[in-house]
């Protein structure tokens, strides 16, 4: 067991943030796996509901980018990404990693 | 950085709980973004497996409703929602928010 | 409120790990609900990006298996599963359960 830190970043799929963020994360060679999840519905500061339907190909859906690494590494990465991330959309917390 | 609290609520997509819950959460004006994720498989107390296939349009799939806010606000919201939530399906924990 | 522990296990959908893991988890009678989520994109140790497109039926996508239970029960289950799980792909942390 070792200590790690998990990060979740909440974005909209349609924005420029997602692509730029993934490229930056991919360039972090030592970073552990990154996973992107798409929500089926969500609403943000506007209160407007965004929902997927079977025929909905819109990109107005929420996505979450998740990754974990050592706490020190996560701190560095978040500092490196600070300019690319919308304020109030990034959370992190300590976890235990089975290694 | 500020302290926040993340909530995950586990429901079935087909139930009445999901719709009622989202309406209630949407009416909480100060709440930060809410995101709904659909699982591709899951099983609950019954032990019965629910899984999505390419042709499966059933709603017997697990969903998770996730949101975060200040710890005080989360406590208020969960108290407000208590009657609408099935027992044992709501978890929460402290996180740090980059703001 | 009671103390619980949440586990997230990161796998690829195509591997043998997922099916074997779900069967083992299902046989744990007292375990609370298990949910499987599929990512829409991800990259692991290789740095190779795996992404879903509308016509992509490949199984080279990341999945996360998530469950929670009492801390003692989670410890037992992870010990029981240790041989089936790839190292460095399992994280867990303490949460509060509304029950």
Coordinates of C-alpha atoms in Angstrom, one line a residue:
Chain A
X1 CA 0.0 0.0 0.0
X2 CA 1.2 3.5 -0.7
X3 CA -0.3 6.9 -0.5
X4 CA -1.7 8.4 -3.7
X5 CA -3.9 11.3 -4.7
X6 CA -6.9 11.1 -7.0
X7 CA -8.0 14.0 -9.2
X8 CA -11.3 14.6 -10.9
X9 CA -11.7 17.4 -13.4
X10 CA -15.2 18.4 -14.6
X11 CA -15.5 19.8 -18.1
X12 CA -18.0 19.9 -21.0
X13 CA -17.2 17.6 -23.9
X14 CA -17.6 20.4 -26.4
X15 CA -15.2 22.8 -25.0
X16 CA -11.5 23.3 -25.9
X17 CA -10.5 22.4 -22.4
X18 CA -10.9 18.7 -22.8
X19 CA -8.6 18.2 -25.8
X20 CA -5.9 20.5 -24.5
X21 CA -6.0 18.9 -21.1
X22 CA -5.6 15.4 -22.5
X23 CA -2.7 16.3 -24.6
X24 CA -1.0 17.9 -21.7
X25 CA -1.6 14.9 -19.4
X26 CA -0.4 12.5 -22.1
X27 CA 2.9 14.4 -22.2
X28 CA 3.5 13.8 -18.5
X29 CA 5.5 10.6 -18.9
X30 CA 5.4 9.3 -15.4
X31 CA 1.7 9.9 -14.8
X32 CA -0.4 6.8 -14.1
X33 CA -3.4 6.0 -16.2
X34 CA -5.8 8.7 -17.2
X35 CA -9.5 7.9 -17.7
X36 CA -12.2 10.1 -19.2
X37 CA -15.9 9.4 -18.3
X38 CA -18.9 10.9 -20.0
X39 CA -22.0 11.8 -18.0
X40 CA -25.4 11.1 -19.3
X41 CA -26.8 14.3 -17.8
X42 CA -25.7 17.2 -15.8
X43 CA -26.1 20.8 -15.1
X44 CA -23.7 23.5 -14.1
X45 CA -23.6 27.0 -12.9
X46 CA -26.3 28.0 -15.4
X47 CA -28.8 25.5 -14.0
X48 CA -29.5 24.4 -17.6
X49 CA -29.9 20.7 -17.8
X50 CA -27.8 18.8 -20.4
X51 CA -29.0 15.3 -21.1
X52 CA -28.2 12.6 -23.6
X53 CA -30.9 10.8 -25.5
X54 CA -30.6 7.9 -27.9
X55 CA -30.4 10.3 -30.9
X56 CA -28.4 13.0 -29.3
X57 CA -25.0 13.4 -30.8
X58 CA -24.5 16.8 -29.3
X59 CA -21.3 17.3 -27.3
X60 CA -23.0 19.4 -24.6
X61 CA -22.5 16.7 -22.1
X62 CA -20.4 16.7 -19.0
X63 CA -17.1 14.7 -18.9
X64 CA -14.8 13.9 -16.1
X65 CA -11.1 13.4 -16.5
X66 CA -9.7 11.3 -13.7
X67 CA -6.1 10.3 -12.8
X68 CA -4.0 9.5 -9.8
X69 CA -0.4 9.5 -8.9
X70 CA 1.7 10.3 -5.9
X71 CA 0.6 13.4 -3.9
X72 CA 3.8 15.2 -4.9
X73 CA 3.4 14.4 -8.6
X74 CA -0.3 15.4 -8.5
X75 CA 0.6 18.8 -7.0
X76 CA 3.2 19.4 -9.8
X77 CA 0.7 18.4 -12.5
X78 CA -2.1 20.6 -11.2
X79 CA 0.3 23.6 -10.9
X80 CA 1.4 22.9 -14.5
X81 CA -2.2 22.7 -15.7
X82 CA -3.5 25.7 -13.7
X83 CA -3.8 28.0 -16.6
X84 CA -5.8 25.4 -18.6
X85 CA -8.4 24.6 -16.0
X86 CA -11.6 26.5 -15.3
X87 CA -11.7 27.5 -11.6
X88 CA -13.9 25.5 -9.3
X89 CA -13.9 22.4 -11.5
X90 CA -11.0 20.4 -10.1
X91 CA -11.2 18.3 -6.9
X92 CA -8.6 15.9 -5.4
X93 CA -8.3 13.8 -2.3
X94 CA -5.9 11.2 -0.8
X95 CA -6.4 7.5 -1.5
X96 CA -4.5 4.3 -0.8
X97 CA -3.0 2.5 -3.8
X98 CA -2.5 -1.3 -3.7
X99 CA 0.8 -1.8 -5.4
Chain B
X1 CA -7.8 25.6 -2.4
X2 CA -10.8 25.2 -0.3
X3 CA -12.5 22.3 1.5
X4 CA -15.4 20.7 -0.3
X5 CA -17.4 17.5 0.0
X6 CA -18.2 15.1 -2.8
X7 CA -21.4 13.0 -2.8
X8 CA -22.2 9.9 -4.8
X9 CA -25.8 8.5 -4.9
X10 CA -26.3 5.1 -6.4
X11 CA -29.7 4.4 -8.0
X12 CA -31.2 2.4 -10.8
X13 CA -32.1 4.3 -13.9
X14 CA -35.6 2.9 -14.1
X15 CA -36.7 4.0 -10.7
X16 CA -38.6 7.1 -9.7
X17 CA -35.8 8.2 -7.5
X18 CA -33.6 9.5 -10.3
X19 CA -36.0 12.0 -11.8
X20 CA -37.2 13.3 -8.5
X21 CA -33.7 13.6 -7.2
X22 CA -32.5 15.6 -10.2
X23 CA -35.4 18.0 -10.0
X24 CA -34.7 18.6 -6.3
X25 CA -31.0 19.1 -6.9
X26 CA -31.7 21.5 -9.8
X27 CA -33.8 23.7 -7.5
X28 CA -30.8 24.1 -5.1
X29 CA -29.6 27.3 -6.7
X30 CA -26.2 27.5 -5.1
X31 CA -25.2 24.0 -5.7
X32 CA -22.2 23.4 -7.9
X33 CA -22.5 21.2 -11.0
X34 CA -24.3 17.9 -10.8
X35 CA -23.3 15.0 -13.1
X36 CA -25.1 11.7 -13.7
X37 CA -23.1 8.7 -14.9
X38 CA -24.5 5.4 -16.2
X39 CA -22.8 2.2 -15.4
X40 CA -22.5 -0.5 -18.0
X41 CA -23.1 -3.3 -15.4
X42 CA -23.9 -3.7 -11.8
X43 CA -25.5 -5.7 -9.2
X44 CA -27.1 -4.8 -5.9
X45 CA -28.6 -6.4 -2.9
X46 CA -30.3 -9.0 -5.0
X47 CA -27.1 -10.3 -6.5
X48 CA -28.8 -10.1 -9.9
X49 CA -26.4 -8.9 -12.6
X50 CA -27.6 -6.0 -14.7
X51 CA -25.6 -5.5 -17.8
X52 CA -25.8 -3.3 -20.9
X53 CA -25.4 -4.9 -24.3
X54 CA -25.4 -3.1 -27.7
X55 CA -29.0 -3.8 -28.2
X56 CA -30.1 -3.3 -24.7
X57 CA -32.4 -0.4 -24.3
X58 CA -33.6 -1.4 -20.9
X59 CA -33.3 1.0 -18.0
X60 CA -32.3 -1.6 -15.5
X61 CA -28.8 -0.1 -15.3
X62 CA -27.1 1.5 -12.3
X63 CA -26.6 5.3 -12.4
X64 CA -24.6 7.5 -10.1
X65 CA -25.5 11.1 -9.3
X66 CA -22.5 13.1 -8.2
X67 CA -22.1 16.6 -7.0
X68 CA -19.9 18.6 -4.6
X69 CA -20.2 21.8 -2.6
X70 CA -19.1 23.1 0.7
X71 CA -19.4 20.6 3.6
X72 CA -22.1 22.8 5.2
X73 CA -24.1 23.0 2.0
X74 CA -23.8 19.3 1.4
X75 CA -25.0 18.5 4.9
X76 CA -28.1 20.7 4.3
X77 CA -28.8 19.2 0.9
X78 CA -28.6 15.6 2.2
X79 CA -30.9 16.5 5.1
X80 CA -33.3 18.0 2.6
X81 CA -33.2 14.9 0.4
X82 CA -33.3 12.3 3.1
X83 CA -36.9 11.2 2.4
X84 CA -36.2 10.8 -1.3
X85 CA -33.1 8.6 -1.0
X86 CA -32.9 4.9 -0.5
X87 CA -31.0 4.0 2.7
X88 CA -27.4 2.8 2.2
X89 CA -27.0 4.3 -1.3
X90 CA -25.5 7.6 -0.5
X91 CA -21.8 8.1 0.3
X92 CA -19.8 11.3 0.8
X93 CA -16.2 12.4 1.6
X94 CA -14.1 15.4 2.0
X95 CA -12.1 16.7 -1.0
X96 CA -10.0 19.7 -1.8
X97 CA -11.3 22.1 -4.5
X98 CA -9.0 24.2 -6.6
X99 CA -10.7 27.5 -6.9
Chain C
X1 CA -24.0 7.6 9.2
X2 CA -21.4 4.9 9.3
X3 CA -17.9 4.5 8.1
X4 CA -17.4 2.7 4.8
X5 CA -14.6 2.3 2.3
X6 CA -14.9 2.9 -1.4
X7 CA -12.8 0.9 -3.9
X8 CA -12.1 1.7 -7.6
X9 CA -10.3 -0.8 -9.8
X10 CA -9.1 0.3 -13.2
X11 CA -9.0 -2.3 -16.0
X12 CA -9.3 -2.6 -19.7
X13 CA -12.6 -4.0 -20.9
X14 CA -11.0 -6.5 -23.3
X15 CA -8.9 -8.2 -20.7
X16 CA -9.7 -11.4 -18.7
X17 CA -9.5 -9.5 -15.5
X18 CA -12.9 -7.8 -15.7
X19 CA -15.0 -10.9 -16.1
X20 CA -13.1 -12.9 -13.5
X21 CA -13.3 -10.0 -11.1
X22 CA -17.1 -9.5 -11.4
X23 CA -17.7 -13.2 -10.9
X24 CA -15.6 -13.2 -7.7
X25 CA -17.3 -10.0 -6.4
X26 CA -20.7 -11.4 -7.1
X27 CA -20.0 -14.4 -5.0
X28 CA -19.3 -12.2 -2.0
X29 CA -22.8 -12.4 -0.6
X30 CA -22.6 -9.6 1.8
X31 CA -21.0 -7.1 -0.5
X32 CA -23.0 -3.9 -1.2
X33 CA -23.7 -3.0 -4.8
X34 CA -21.0 -3.2 -7.4
X35 CA -21.1 -0.8 -10.4
X36 CA -19.0 -0.9 -13.6
X37 CA -18.3 2.3 -15.5
X38 CA -16.8 2.5 -19.0
X39 CA -14.5 5.4 -19.9
X40 CA -14.8 7.0 -23.3
X41 CA -11.0 7.5 -23.5
X42 CA -7.9 6.7 -21.5
X43 CA -4.3 5.9 -21.6
X44 CA -2.2 3.8 -19.4
X45 CA 1.4 3.0 -18.8
X46 CA 2.0 2.7 -22.5
X47 CA 1.0 6.3 -23.2
X48 CA -1.2 5.0 -26.1
X49 CA -4.5 6.7 -26.2
X50 CA -7.6 4.6 -26.4
X51 CA -10.8 6.5 -27.4
X52 CA -14.3 5.5 -28.3
X53 CA -15.9 6.8 -31.5
X54 CA -19.4 6.3 -32.6
X55 CA -18.5 3.3 -34.8
X56 CA -15.9 1.9 -32.5
X57 CA -17.0 -1.5 -31.1
X58 CA -13.6 -2.3 -29.9
X59 CA -13.1 -3.3 -26.3
X60 CA -9.9 -1.4 -25.8
X61 CA -11.5 1.0 -23.5
X62 CA -10.9 1.6 -19.8
X63 CA -13.5 0.4 -17.3
X64 CA -13.7 1.0 -13.6
X65 CA -15.3 -1.4 -11.2
X66 CA -16.5 0.4 -8.0
X67 CA -17.9 -0.9 -4.8
X68 CA -18.1 0.0 -1.2
X69 CA -18.6 -1.9 2.1
X70 CA -17.4 -1.6 5.7
X71 CA -13.6 -1.1 5.9
X72 CA -13.1 -4.6 7.4
X73 CA -15.1 -6.2 4.7
X74 CA -13.2 -4.3 2.0
X75 CA -9.9 -5.3 3.4
X76 CA -11.0 -9.0 3.3
X77 CA -12.3 -8.7 -0.2
X78 CA -9.1 -7.0 -1.5
X79 CA -7.0 -9.7 0.1
X80 CA -9.2 -12.4 -1.5
X81 CA -8.8 -10.7 -4.9
X82 CA -5.1 -9.9 -4.7
X83 CA -4.0 -12.6 -7.2
X84 CA -6.6 -11.4 -9.7
X85 CA -5.8 -7.8 -9.8
X86 CA -3.0 -6.0 -11.7
X87 CA -0.7 -4.1 -9.3
X88 CA -1.1 -0.4 -9.2
X89 CA -4.7 -0.4 -10.5
X90 CA -6.6 -0.5 -7.2
X91 CA -7.3 2.5 -5.0
X92 CA -9.5 2.9 -2.0
X93 CA -10.5 5.5 0.6
X94 CA -12.7 6.1 3.5
X95 CA -16.2 7.6 3.1
X96 CA -19.3 8.1 5.1
X97 CA -22.4 6.1 4.3
X98 CA -25.9 7.5 5.0
X99 CA -27.8 4.6 6.3

